Amino acid sequence: MDSGGTVPSKIPVYFQHNRGFIYDVEDYLTLRFTHRIAGNLIGVPASKPRNSHVFGLPAALSAYELKLALEKGLVALVDRTSGLEREPNDGLRQQYEDLVRRQVAEQKAPVVEKRIREFRSYLPKIVEGKRKKMLKSGVKEEDIQIDPEQLIAEERRKVESMEFDRLIQIPMEHPLNTERAIIDFDLSGDHERLKYRVFRDIWEKQNVFISGGDAFGCDFLLYPGDPLYYHASHMIHVLADADHRLDVKYMIRCCRLSVVVNKICVFAYAQRDAGVICYQTVEWEGNVENEF
């Protein structure tokens, strides 16, 4: 574990509540489209905050995706727990105050510019109105001098001094430079490690996307392309002990479920002696020609 404050030149994944989260959109797109690690979007997209069917950042990585990305050197696992639990010092308080002022200024700037554009559109009428007012007050025509740019500058100072309603921005990623540590991650339990070996074996040998299969009653789902565009084609069931006879009722349940959801059922297991990951495909006879 590296307790320094520098994150290596890898994609930072933030470790929170025993899960890895990605907050940066470029980092997430790199993992998804370059390395076929899709994760699970769990946040609310800024463009559609009230849409319950569309999700955005952050993305949560499964334990298997996180372990694979760490092994392949794609990510660095960052833990900020100690820094976030500690009371902020004066430096962090100053950072936060500067952040709030910058956010207010960023919100105010477009409002000011909009008001100035509106003022410019009415500027000829404003100049004419001031000229008529000065004539009525007794000022001679030749003595009237009205500078439009000066009027715009005065209007800008007036608008900038006004109070505006402002939005409260809640950042996804912690905005302050708090203490962080680079940590390791491992899976617990023999069966979890076996499932990871299957996950890694498929990822390395097949150009497919892999996701968790809880929604379909299996261990993993295989997609021939990005899950945004493709349905899953295979259901993977990882057998804990390949030496034991496979329970017939369990096999029938798995096979019938795969038929109902129109997917191919695959049993994965590790040979006891060689430790090689093996696969057994079981499918309905009507689909034998539907090879993946």
mmCIF file of N, CA and C in Angstrom, residues 14-147:
data_model
loop_
_atom_site.group_PDB
_atom_site.id
_atom_site.type_symbol
_atom_site.label_atom_id
_atom_site.label_comp_id
_atom_site.label_asym_id
_atom_site.label_seq_id
_atom_site.Cartn_x
_atom_site.Cartn_y
_atom_site.Cartn_z
ATOM 1 N N TYR A 14 -12.069 4.815 -6.996
ATOM 2 C CA TYR A 14 -12.169 5.185 -5.584
ATOM 3 C C TYR A 14 -12.899 4.097 -4.814
ATOM 4 N N PHE A 15 -12.253 3.627 -3.770
ATOM 5 C CA PHE A 15 -12.753 2.504 -2.969
ATOM 6 C C PHE A 15 -13.635 3.044 -1.851
ATOM 7 N N GLN A 16 -14.935 2.737 -1.929
ATOM 8 C CA GLN A 16 -15.891 3.180 -0.931
ATOM 9 C C GLN A 16 -16.873 2.050 -0.643
ATOM 10 N N HIS A 17 -17.075 1.759 0.640
ATOM 11 C CA HIS A 17 -18.038 0.728 1.052
ATOM 12 C C HIS A 17 -17.779 -0.592 0.335
ATOM 13 N N ASN A 18 -16.511 -0.943 0.263
ATOM 14 C CA ASN A 18 -16.071 -2.214 -0.315
ATOM 15 C C ASN A 18 -16.402 -2.338 -1.804
ATOM 16 N N ARG A 19 -16.517 -1.186 -2.493
ATOM 17 C CA ARG A 19 -16.777 -1.187 -3.938
ATOM 18 C C ARG A 19 -15.879 -0.147 -4.600
ATOM 19 N N GLY A 20 -15.629 -0.337 -5.881
ATOM 20 C CA GLY A 20 -14.817 0.609 -6.639
ATOM 21 C C GLY A 20 -15.697 1.487 -7.510
ATOM 22 N N PHE A 21 -15.467 2.810 -7.460
ATOM 23 C CA PHE A 21 -16.292 3.757 -8.208
ATOM 24 C C PHE A 21 -15.418 4.589 -9.139
ATOM 25 N N ILE A 22 -15.954 4.862 -10.341
ATOM 26 C CA ILE A 22 -15.304 5.735 -11.317
ATOM 27 C C ILE A 22 -16.190 6.954 -11.503
ATOM 28 N N TYR A 23 -15.589 8.145 -11.393
ATOM 29 C CA TYR A 23 -16.350 9.386 -11.465
ATOM 30 C C TYR A 23 -16.062 10.179 -12.742
ATOM 31 N N ASP A 24 -14.928 9.943 -13.367
ATOM 32 C CA ASP A 24 -14.546 10.722 -14.542
ATOM 33 C C ASP A 24 -15.061 10.056 -15.804
ATOM 34 N N VAL A 25 -15.707 10.826 -16.676
ATOM 35 C CA VAL A 25 -16.345 10.260 -17.863
ATOM 36 C C VAL A 25 -15.314 9.705 -18.842
ATOM 37 N N GLU A 26 -14.177 10.386 -19.019
ATOM 38 C CA GLU A 26 -13.160 9.890 -19.950
ATOM 39 C C GLU A 26 -12.562 8.574 -19.457
ATOM 40 N N ASP A 27 -12.337 8.484 -18.155
ATOM 41 C CA ASP A 27 -11.816 7.237 -17.586
ATOM 42 C C ASP A 27 -12.804 6.092 -17.809
ATOM 43 N N TYR A 28 -14.077 6.395 -17.588
ATOM 44 C CA TYR A 28 -15.093 5.340 -17.749
ATOM 45 C C TYR A 28 -15.189 4.888 -19.208
ATOM 46 N N LEU A 29 -15.167 5.828 -20.143
ATOM 47 C CA LEU A 29 -15.256 5.463 -21.558
ATOM 48 C C LEU A 29 -14.045 4.654 -21.990
ATOM 49 N N THR A 30 -12.875 4.975 -21.434
ATOM 50 C CA THR A 30 -11.670 4.199 -21.765
ATOM 51 C C THR A 30 -11.812 2.755 -21.311
ATOM 52 N N LEU A 31 -12.264 2.559 -20.085
ATOM 53 C CA LEU A 31 -12.443 1.200 -19.583
ATOM 54 C C LEU A 31 -13.491 0.444 -20.407
ATOM 55 N N ARG A 32 -14.550 1.125 -20.761
ATOM 56 C CA ARG A 32 -15.664 0.455 -21.439
ATOM 57 C C ARG A 32 -15.333 0.113 -22.890
ATOM 58 N N PHE A 33 -14.862 1.080 -23.644
ATOM 59 C CA PHE A 33 -14.707 0.883 -25.078
ATOM 60 C C PHE A 33 -13.334 0.344 -25.469
ATOM 61 N N THR A 34 -12.338 0.534 -24.627
ATOM 62 C CA THR A 34 -11.003 0.020 -24.943
ATOM 63 C C THR A 34 -10.735 -1.327 -24.280
ATOM 64 N N HIS A 35 -11.232 -1.504 -23.052
ATOM 65 C CA HIS A 35 -10.893 -2.710 -22.280
ATOM 66 C C HIS A 35 -12.093 -3.604 -21.995
ATOM 67 N N ARG A 36 -13.253 -3.272 -22.513
ATOM 68 C CA ARG A 36 -14.461 -4.087 -22.359
ATOM 69 C C ARG A 36 -14.831 -4.321 -20.882
ATOM 70 N N ILE A 37 -14.606 -3.326 -20.066
ATOM 71 C CA ILE A 37 -15.039 -3.373 -18.662
ATOM 72 C C ILE A 37 -16.136 -2.325 -18.508
ATOM 73 N N ALA A 38 -17.388 -2.782 -18.442
ATOM 74 C CA ALA A 38 -18.526 -1.869 -18.534
ATOM 75 C C ALA A 38 -18.971 -1.326 -17.179
ATOM 76 N N GLY A 39 -18.768 -2.083 -16.102
ATOM 77 C CA GLY A 39 -19.247 -1.621 -14.806
ATOM 78 C C GLY A 39 -20.760 -1.485 -14.790
ATOM 79 N N ASN A 40 -21.246 -0.707 -13.834
ATOM 80 C CA ASN A 40 -22.683 -0.504 -13.678
ATOM 81 C C ASN A 40 -22.937 0.953 -13.333
ATOM 82 N N LEU A 41 -23.573 1.691 -14.245
ATOM 83 C CA LEU A 41 -23.879 3.096 -13.991
ATOM 84 C C LEU A 41 -24.981 3.187 -12.940
ATOM 85 N N ILE A 42 -24.724 3.928 -11.856
ATOM 86 C CA ILE A 42 -25.686 3.983 -10.754
ATOM 87 C C ILE A 42 -26.107 5.412 -10.424
ATOM 88 N N GLY A 43 -25.543 6.400 -11.117
ATOM 89 C CA GLY A 43 -25.837 7.796 -10.803
ATOM 90 C C GLY A 43 -26.983 8.355 -11.628
ATOM 91 N N VAL A 44 -27.219 9.642 -11.446
ATOM 92 C CA VAL A 44 -28.280 10.350 -12.164
ATOM 93 C C VAL A 44 -27.630 11.238 -13.212
ATOM 94 N N PRO A 45 -27.993 11.090 -14.495
ATOM 95 C CA PRO A 45 -27.396 11.950 -15.526
ATOM 96 C C PRO A 45 -27.863 13.388 -15.369
ATOM 97 N N ALA A 46 -26.939 14.320 -15.564
ATOM 98 C CA ALA A 46 -27.263 15.735 -15.381
ATOM 99 C C ALA A 46 -28.316 16.212 -16.372
ATOM 100 N N SER A 47 -28.327 15.622 -17.569
ATOM 101 C CA SER A 47 -29.263 16.072 -18.600
ATOM 102 C C SER A 47 -30.682 15.556 -18.370
ATOM 103 N N LYS A 48 -30.824 14.448 -17.601
ATOM 104 C CA LYS A 48 -32.143 13.861 -17.352
ATOM 105 C C LYS A 48 -32.263 13.465 -15.881
ATOM 106 N N PRO A 49 -32.268 14.437 -14.980
ATOM 107 C CA PRO A 49 -32.221 14.115 -13.547
ATOM 108 C C PRO A 49 -33.467 13.423 -13.020
ATOM 109 N N ARG A 50 -34.589 13.534 -13.732
ATOM 110 C CA ARG A 50 -35.835 12.940 -13.233
ATOM 111 C C ARG A 50 -36.220 11.665 -13.982
ATOM 112 N N ASN A 51 -35.346 11.177 -14.830
ATOM 113 C CA ASN A 51 -35.616 9.964 -15.590
ATOM 114 C C ASN A 51 -35.109 8.757 -14.802
ATOM 115 N N SER A 52 -36.031 7.914 -14.369
ATOM 116 C CA SER A 52 -35.656 6.757 -13.546
ATOM 117 C C SER A 52 -35.159 5.584 -14.367
ATOM 118 N N HIS A 53 -35.177 5.693 -15.693
ATOM 119 C CA HIS A 53 -34.752 4.592 -16.556
ATOM 120 C C HIS A 53 -33.384 4.839 -17.185
ATOM 121 N N VAL A 54 -32.825 6.005 -16.990
ATOM 122 C CA VAL A 54 -31.511 6.331 -17.549
ATOM 123 C C VAL A 54 -30.561 6.654 -16.394
ATOM 124 N N PHE A 55 -29.388 6.064 -16.423
ATOM 125 C CA PHE A 55 -28.432 6.247 -15.334
ATOM 126 C C PHE A 55 -27.138 6.858 -15.858
ATOM 127 N N GLY A 56 -26.404 7.491 -14.961
ATOM 128 C CA GLY A 56 -25.146 8.124 -15.313
ATOM 129 C C GLY A 56 -24.069 7.815 -14.291
ATOM 130 N N LEU A 57 -23.004 8.595 -14.331
ATOM 131 C CA LEU A 57 -21.909 8.404 -13.395
ATOM 132 C C LEU A 57 -22.352 8.748 -11.974
ATOM 133 N N PRO A 58 -21.720 8.129 -10.970
ATOM 134 C CA PRO A 58 -20.547 7.256 -11.066
ATOM 135 C C PRO A 58 -20.906 5.851 -11.537
ATOM 136 N N ALA A 59 -19.846 5.134 -11.965
ATOM 137 C CA ALA A 59 -19.985 3.737 -12.351
ATOM 138 C C ALA A 59 -19.358 2.872 -11.275
ATOM 139 N N ALA A 60 -20.072 1.850 -10.871
ATOM 140 C CA ALA A 60 -19.559 0.919 -9.858
ATOM 141 C C ALA A 60 -19.025 -0.332 -10.562
ATOM 142 N N LEU A 61 -17.818 -0.708 -10.223
ATOM 143 C CA LEU A 61 -17.227 -1.925 -10.782
ATOM 144 C C LEU A 61 -17.541 -3.109 -9.879
ATOM 145 N N SER A 62 -17.841 -4.248 -10.491
ATOM 146 C CA SER A 62 -18.018 -5.456 -9.693
ATOM 147 C C SER A 62 -16.669 -5.888 -9.128
ATOM 148 N N ALA A 63 -16.708 -6.770 -8.158
ATOM 149 C CA ALA A 63 -15.460 -7.249 -7.553
ATOM 150 C C ALA A 63 -14.561 -7.910 -8.595
ATOM 151 N N TYR A 64 -15.153 -8.611 -9.565
ATOM 152 C CA TYR A 64 -14.369 -9.308 -10.594
ATOM 153 C C TYR A 64 -13.776 -8.303 -11.585
ATOM 154 N N GLU A 65 -14.550 -7.303 -11.963
ATOM 155 C CA GLU A 65 -14.025 -6.266 -12.863
ATOM 156 C C GLU A 65 -12.895 -5.504 -12.192
ATOM 157 N N LEU A 66 -13.067 -5.176 -10.914
ATOM 158 C CA LEU A 66 -12.039 -4.440 -10.186
ATOM 159 C C LEU A 66 -10.759 -5.254 -10.063
ATOM 160 N N LYS A 67 -10.891 -6.523 -9.724
ATOM 161 C CA LYS A 67 -9.725 -7.390 -9.600
ATOM 162 C C LYS A 67 -8.998 -7.525 -10.934
ATOM 163 N N LEU A 68 -9.754 -7.692 -12.019
ATOM 164 C CA LEU A 68 -9.142 -7.827 -13.345
ATOM 165 C C LEU A 68 -8.417 -6.548 -13.743
ATOM 166 N N ALA A 69 -9.059 -5.397 -13.547
ATOM 167 C CA ALA A 69 -8.436 -4.131 -13.932
ATOM 168 C C ALA A 69 -7.160 -3.879 -13.135
ATOM 169 N N LEU A 70 -7.144 -4.287 -11.879
ATOM 170 C CA LEU A 70 -5.937 -4.131 -11.065
ATOM 171 C C LEU A 70 -4.827 -5.061 -11.552
ATOM 172 N N GLU A 71 -5.181 -6.292 -11.850
ATOM 173 C CA GLU A 71 -4.176 -7.245 -12.317
ATOM 174 C C GLU A 71 -3.563 -6.823 -13.648
ATOM 175 N N LYS A 72 -4.381 -6.239 -14.512
ATOM 176 C CA LYS A 72 -3.903 -5.822 -15.827
ATOM 177 C C LYS A 72 -3.211 -4.452 -15.779
ATOM 178 N N GLY A 73 -3.146 -3.840 -14.614
ATOM 179 C CA GLY A 73 -2.475 -2.549 -14.489
ATOM 180 C C GLY A 73 -3.229 -1.399 -15.116
ATOM 181 N N LEU A 74 -4.542 -1.526 -15.230
ATOM 182 C CA LEU A 74 -5.338 -0.478 -15.871
ATOM 183 C C LEU A 74 -5.754 0.614 -14.896
ATOM 184 N N VAL A 75 -5.902 0.263 -13.625
ATOM 185 C CA VAL A 75 -6.431 1.207 -12.645
ATOM 186 C C VAL A 75 -5.559 1.221 -11.402
ATOM 187 N N ALA A 76 -5.753 2.270 -10.608
ATOM 188 C CA ALA A 76 -5.165 2.357 -9.271
ATOM 189 C C ALA A 76 -6.316 2.525 -8.293
ATOM 190 N N LEU A 77 -6.339 1.704 -7.258
ATOM 191 C CA LEU A 77 -7.424 1.735 -6.284
ATOM 192 C C LEU A 77 -7.075 2.739 -5.187
ATOM 193 N N VAL A 78 -7.898 3.777 -5.081
ATOM 194 C CA VAL A 78 -7.624 4.903 -4.184
ATOM 195 C C VAL A 78 -8.594 4.871 -3.014
ATOM 196 N N ASP A 79 -8.047 4.955 -1.818
ATOM 197 C CA ASP A 79 -8.866 4.977 -0.601
ATOM 198 C C ASP A 79 -8.708 6.338 0.077
ATOM 199 N N ARG A 80 -9.815 7.065 0.206
ATOM 200 C CA ARG A 80 -9.799 8.381 0.853
ATOM 201 C C ARG A 80 -10.494 8.366 2.207
ATOM 202 N N THR A 81 -10.763 7.195 2.748
ATOM 203 C CA THR A 81 -11.580 7.084 3.951
ATOM 204 C C THR A 81 -10.992 7.875 5.114
ATOM 205 N N SER A 82 -9.704 7.709 5.362
ATOM 206 C CA SER A 82 -9.094 8.381 6.518
ATOM 207 C C SER A 82 -9.152 9.895 6.368
ATOM 208 N N GLY A 83 -8.924 10.395 5.144
ATOM 209 C CA GLY A 83 -8.961 11.833 4.936
ATOM 210 C C GLY A 83 -10.353 12.419 5.062
ATOM 211 N N LEU A 84 -11.375 11.652 4.650
ATOM 212 C CA LEU A 84 -12.744 12.150 4.715
ATOM 213 C C LEU A 84 -13.315 12.086 6.129
ATOM 214 N N GLU A 85 -12.833 11.151 6.929
ATOM 215 C CA GLU A 85 -13.348 11.025 8.288
ATOM 216 C C GLU A 85 -12.705 12.016 9.249
ATOM 217 N N ARG A 86 -11.585 12.595 8.856
ATOM 218 C CA ARG A 86 -10.893 13.541 9.725
ATOM 219 C C ARG A 86 -11.494 14.937 9.583
ATOM 220 N N GLU A 87 -11.508 15.701 10.664
ATOM 221 C CA GLU A 87 -12.020 17.075 10.635
ATOM 222 C C GLU A 87 -11.153 17.915 9.704
ATOM 223 N N PRO A 88 -11.758 18.689 8.795
ATOM 224 C CA PRO A 88 -10.953 19.473 7.837
ATOM 225 C C PRO A 88 -10.138 20.552 8.524
ATOM 226 N N ASN A 89 -8.932 20.772 8.009
ATOM 227 C CA ASN A 89 -8.069 21.817 8.553
ATOM 228 C C ASN A 89 -8.356 23.142 7.857
ATOM 229 N N ASP A 90 -7.595 24.176 8.238
ATOM 230 C CA ASP A 90 -7.820 25.510 7.663
ATOM 231 C C ASP A 90 -7.592 25.529 6.156
ATOM 232 N N GLY A 91 -6.614 24.745 5.706
ATOM 233 C CA GLY A 91 -6.336 24.711 4.270
ATOM 234 C C GLY A 91 -7.503 24.149 3.474
ATOM 235 N N LEU A 92 -8.125 23.069 3.971
ATOM 236 C CA LEU A 92 -9.263 22.478 3.282
ATOM 237 C C LEU A 92 -10.475 23.404 3.334
ATOM 238 N N ARG A 93 -10.641 24.081 4.462
ATOM 239 C CA ARG A 93 -11.756 25.037 4.564
ATOM 240 C C ARG A 93 -11.598 26.157 3.527
ATOM 241 N N GLN A 94 -10.344 26.635 3.366
ATOM 242 C CA GLN A 94 -10.092 27.687 2.385
ATOM 243 C C GLN A 94 -10.352 27.183 0.969
ATOM 244 N N GLN A 95 -9.950 25.923 0.695
ATOM 245 C CA GLN A 95 -10.223 25.324 -0.617
ATOM 246 C C GLN A 95 -11.723 25.283 -0.883
ATOM 247 N N TYR A 96 -12.488 24.915 0.140
ATOM 248 C CA TYR A 96 -13.939 24.819 -0.042
ATOM 249 C C TYR A 96 -14.553 26.200 -0.289
ATOM 250 N N GLU A 97 -14.114 27.198 0.469
ATOM 251 C CA GLU A 97 -14.641 28.550 0.274
ATOM 252 C C GLU A 97 -14.309 29.065 -1.131
ATOM 253 N N ASP A 98 -13.085 28.800 -1.586
ATOM 254 C CA ASP A 98 -12.711 29.206 -2.947
ATOM 255 C C ASP A 98 -13.566 28.480 -3.988
ATOM 256 N N LEU A 99 -13.851 27.208 -3.732
ATOM 257 C CA LEU A 99 -14.677 26.431 -4.646
ATOM 258 C C LEU A 99 -16.087 27.016 -4.738
ATOM 259 N N VAL A 100 -16.672 27.375 -3.581
ATOM 260 C CA VAL A 100 -18.019 27.944 -3.578
ATOM 261 C C VAL A 100 -18.047 29.274 -4.320
ATOM 262 N N ARG A 101 -17.039 30.120 -4.073
ATOM 263 C CA ARG A 101 -16.990 31.409 -4.781
ATOM 264 C C ARG A 101 -16.860 31.208 -6.286
ATOM 265 N N ARG A 102 -16.063 30.249 -6.689
ATOM 266 C CA ARG A 102 -15.890 29.986 -8.118
ATOM 267 C C ARG A 102 -17.197 29.464 -8.735
ATOM 268 N N GLN A 103 -17.909 28.611 -8.016
ATOM 269 C CA GLN A 103 -19.177 28.104 -8.514
ATOM 270 C C GLN A 103 -20.206 29.229 -8.667
ATOM 271 N N VAL A 104 -20.240 30.135 -7.679
ATOM 272 C CA VAL A 104 -21.167 31.270 -7.758
ATOM 273 C C VAL A 104 -20.829 32.140 -8.965
ATOM 274 N N ALA A 105 -19.530 32.393 -9.161
ATOM 275 C CA ALA A 105 -19.110 33.215 -10.297
ATOM 276 C C ALA A 105 -19.466 32.544 -11.621
ATOM 277 N N GLU A 106 -19.305 31.218 -11.685
ATOM 278 C CA GLU A 106 -19.622 30.494 -12.922
ATOM 279 C C GLU A 106 -21.117 30.528 -13.211
ATOM 280 N N GLN A 107 -21.935 30.488 -12.168
ATOM 281 C CA GLN A 107 -23.382 30.569 -12.367
ATOM 282 C C GLN A 107 -23.816 31.985 -12.732
ATOM 283 N N LYS A 108 -23.106 32.976 -12.177
ATOM 284 C CA LYS A 108 -23.502 34.365 -12.381
ATOM 285 C C LYS A 108 -23.114 34.873 -13.771
ATOM 286 N N ALA A 109 -21.989 34.403 -14.287
ATOM 287 C CA ALA A 109 -21.465 34.921 -15.549
ATOM 288 C C ALA A 109 -22.473 34.832 -16.697
ATOM 289 N N PRO A 110 -23.109 33.681 -16.953
ATOM 290 C CA PRO A 110 -24.064 33.644 -18.078
ATOM 291 C C PRO A 110 -25.289 34.531 -17.862
ATOM 292 N N VAL A 111 -25.691 34.726 -16.589
ATOM 293 C CA VAL A 111 -26.826 35.604 -16.302
ATOM 294 C C VAL A 111 -26.470 37.052 -16.646
ATOM 295 N N VAL A 112 -25.267 37.453 -16.252
ATOM 296 C CA VAL A 112 -24.816 38.813 -16.544
ATOM 297 C C VAL A 112 -24.736 39.041 -18.047
ATOM 298 N N GLU A 113 -24.151 38.083 -18.767
ATOM 299 C CA GLU A 113 -24.005 38.232 -20.213
ATOM 300 C C GLU A 113 -25.362 38.295 -20.916
ATOM 301 N N LYS A 114 -26.316 37.525 -20.418
ATOM 302 C CA LYS A 114 -27.653 37.576 -21.009
ATOM 303 C C LYS A 114 -28.282 38.948 -20.821
ATOM 304 N N ARG A 115 -28.127 39.515 -19.604
ATOM 305 C CA ARG A 115 -28.676 40.842 -19.347
ATOM 306 C C ARG A 115 -28.002 41.905 -20.214
ATOM 307 N N ILE A 116 -26.701 41.769 -20.426
ATOM 308 C CA ILE A 116 -25.980 42.743 -21.253
ATOM 309 C C ILE A 116 -26.415 42.630 -22.712
ATOM 310 N N ARG A 117 -26.651 41.409 -23.185
ATOM 311 C CA ARG A 117 -27.134 41.244 -24.575
ATOM 312 C C ARG A 117 -28.499 41.902 -24.746
ATOM 313 N N GLU A 118 -29.358 41.710 -23.757
ATOM 314 C CA GLU A 118 -30.673 42.355 -23.812
ATOM 315 C C GLU A 118 -30.532 43.876 -23.784
ATOM 316 N N PHE A 119 -29.602 44.370 -22.946
ATOM 317 C CA PHE A 119 -29.387 45.811 -22.846
ATOM 318 C C PHE A 119 -28.884 46.373 -24.174
ATOM 319 N N ARG A 120 -27.975 45.642 -24.833
ATOM 320 C CA ARG A 120 -27.464 46.090 -26.133
ATOM 321 C C ARG A 120 -28.584 46.154 -27.184
ATOM 322 N N SER A 121 -29.520 45.216 -27.138
ATOM 323 C CA SER A 121 -30.599 45.213 -28.124
ATOM 324 C C SER A 121 -31.504 46.435 -27.985
ATOM 325 N N TYR A 122 -31.607 46.958 -26.758
ATOM 326 C CA TYR A 122 -32.444 48.149 -26.524
ATOM 327 C C TYR A 122 -31.620 49.438 -26.460
ATOM 328 N N LEU A 123 -30.322 49.337 -26.732
ATOM 329 C CA LEU A 123 -29.435 50.485 -26.552
ATOM 330 C C LEU A 123 -29.838 51.711 -27.383
ATOM 331 N N PRO A 124 -30.191 51.575 -28.659
ATOM 332 C CA PRO A 124 -30.604 52.779 -29.415
ATOM 333 C C PRO A 124 -31.790 53.503 -28.773
ATOM 334 N N LYS A 125 -32.776 52.758 -28.302
ATOM 335 C CA LYS A 125 -33.922 53.376 -27.648
ATOM 336 C C LYS A 125 -33.522 54.033 -26.330
ATOM 337 N N ILE A 126 -32.601 53.395 -25.607
ATOM 338 C CA ILE A 126 -32.144 53.950 -24.327
ATOM 339 C C ILE A 126 -31.400 55.266 -24.564
ATOM 340 N N VAL A 127 -30.519 55.288 -25.580
ATOM 341 C CA VAL A 127 -29.772 56.502 -25.897
ATOM 342 C C VAL A 127 -30.729 57.628 -26.302
ATOM 343 N N GLU A 128 -31.724 57.297 -27.146
ATOM 344 C CA GLU A 128 -32.692 58.300 -27.587
ATOM 345 C C GLU A 128 -33.525 58.826 -26.410
ATOM 346 N N GLY A 129 -33.890 57.929 -25.512
ATOM 347 C CA GLY A 129 -34.652 58.354 -24.342
ATOM 348 C C GLY A 129 -33.860 59.289 -23.451
ATOM 349 N N LYS A 130 -32.583 58.999 -23.254
ATOM 350 C CA LYS A 130 -31.744 59.879 -22.445
ATOM 351 C C LYS A 130 -31.559 61.235 -23.129
ATOM 352 N N ARG A 131 -31.435 61.228 -24.451
ATOM 353 C CA ARG A 131 -31.274 62.488 -25.175
ATOM 354 C C ARG A 131 -32.510 63.375 -25.012
ATOM 355 N N LYS A 132 -33.694 62.781 -25.166
ATOM 356 C CA LYS A 132 -34.930 63.553 -25.014
ATOM 357 C C LYS A 132 -35.085 64.086 -23.589
ATOM 358 N N LYS A 133 -34.701 63.265 -22.622
ATOM 359 C CA LYS A 133 -34.803 63.684 -21.228
ATOM 360 C C LYS A 133 -33.889 64.873 -20.951
ATOM 361 N N MET A 134 -32.683 64.851 -21.508
ATOM 362 C CA MET A 134 -31.741 65.949 -21.309
ATOM 363 C C MET A 134 -32.223 67.217 -22.018
ATOM 364 N N LEU A 135 -32.848 67.054 -23.203
ATOM 365 C CA LEU A 135 -33.391 68.221 -23.897
ATOM 366 C C LEU A 135 -34.508 68.872 -23.084
ATOM 367 N N LYS A 136 -35.377 68.052 -22.469
ATOM 368 C CA LYS A 136 -36.461 68.592 -21.660
ATOM 369 C C LYS A 136 -35.934 69.321 -20.422
ATOM 370 N N SER A 137 -34.776 68.875 -19.935
ATOM 371 C CA SER A 137 -34.209 69.513 -18.735
ATOM 372 C C SER A 137 -33.455 70.799 -19.061
ATOM 373 N N GLY A 138 -33.403 71.177 -20.364
ATOM 374 C CA GLY A 138 -32.782 72.441 -20.740
ATOM 375 C C GLY A 138 -31.395 72.330 -21.324
ATOM 376 N N VAL A 139 -30.892 71.137 -21.490
ATOM 377 C CA VAL A 139 -29.555 70.967 -22.066
ATOM 378 C C VAL A 139 -29.641 71.166 -23.581
ATOM 379 N N LYS A 140 -28.692 71.923 -24.122
ATOM 380 C CA LYS A 140 -28.684 72.188 -25.553
ATOM 381 C C LYS A 140 -28.280 70.927 -26.325
ATOM 382 N N GLU A 141 -28.782 70.846 -27.559
ATOM 383 C CA GLU A 141 -28.511 69.686 -28.409
ATOM 384 C C GLU A 141 -27.024 69.470 -28.614
ATOM 385 N N GLU A 142 -26.296 70.581 -28.869
ATOM 386 C CA GLU A 142 -24.848 70.441 -29.132
ATOM 387 C C GLU A 142 -24.053 70.050 -27.888
ATOM 388 N N ASP A 143 -24.633 70.212 -26.721
ATOM 389 C CA ASP A 143 -23.925 69.858 -25.483
ATOM 390 C C ASP A 143 -24.199 68.421 -25.031
ATOM 391 N N ILE A 144 -25.114 67.753 -25.715
ATOM 392 C CA ILE A 144 -25.452 66.375 -25.307
ATOM 393 C C ILE A 144 -24.410 65.399 -25.857
ATOM 394 N N GLN A 145 -23.784 64.677 -24.974
ATOM 395 C CA GLN A 145 -22.791 63.659 -25.353
ATOM 396 C C GLN A 145 -23.100 62.370 -24.571
ATOM 397 N N ILE A 146 -23.557 61.366 -25.277
ATOM 398 C CA ILE A 146 -23.911 60.082 -24.659
ATOM 399 C C ILE A 146 -23.033 58.992 -25.271
ATOM 400 N N ASP A 147 -22.244 58.353 -24.434
ATOM 401 C CA ASP A 147 -21.341 57.288 -24.880
ATOM 402 C C ASP A 147 -22.016 55.929 -24.650
#
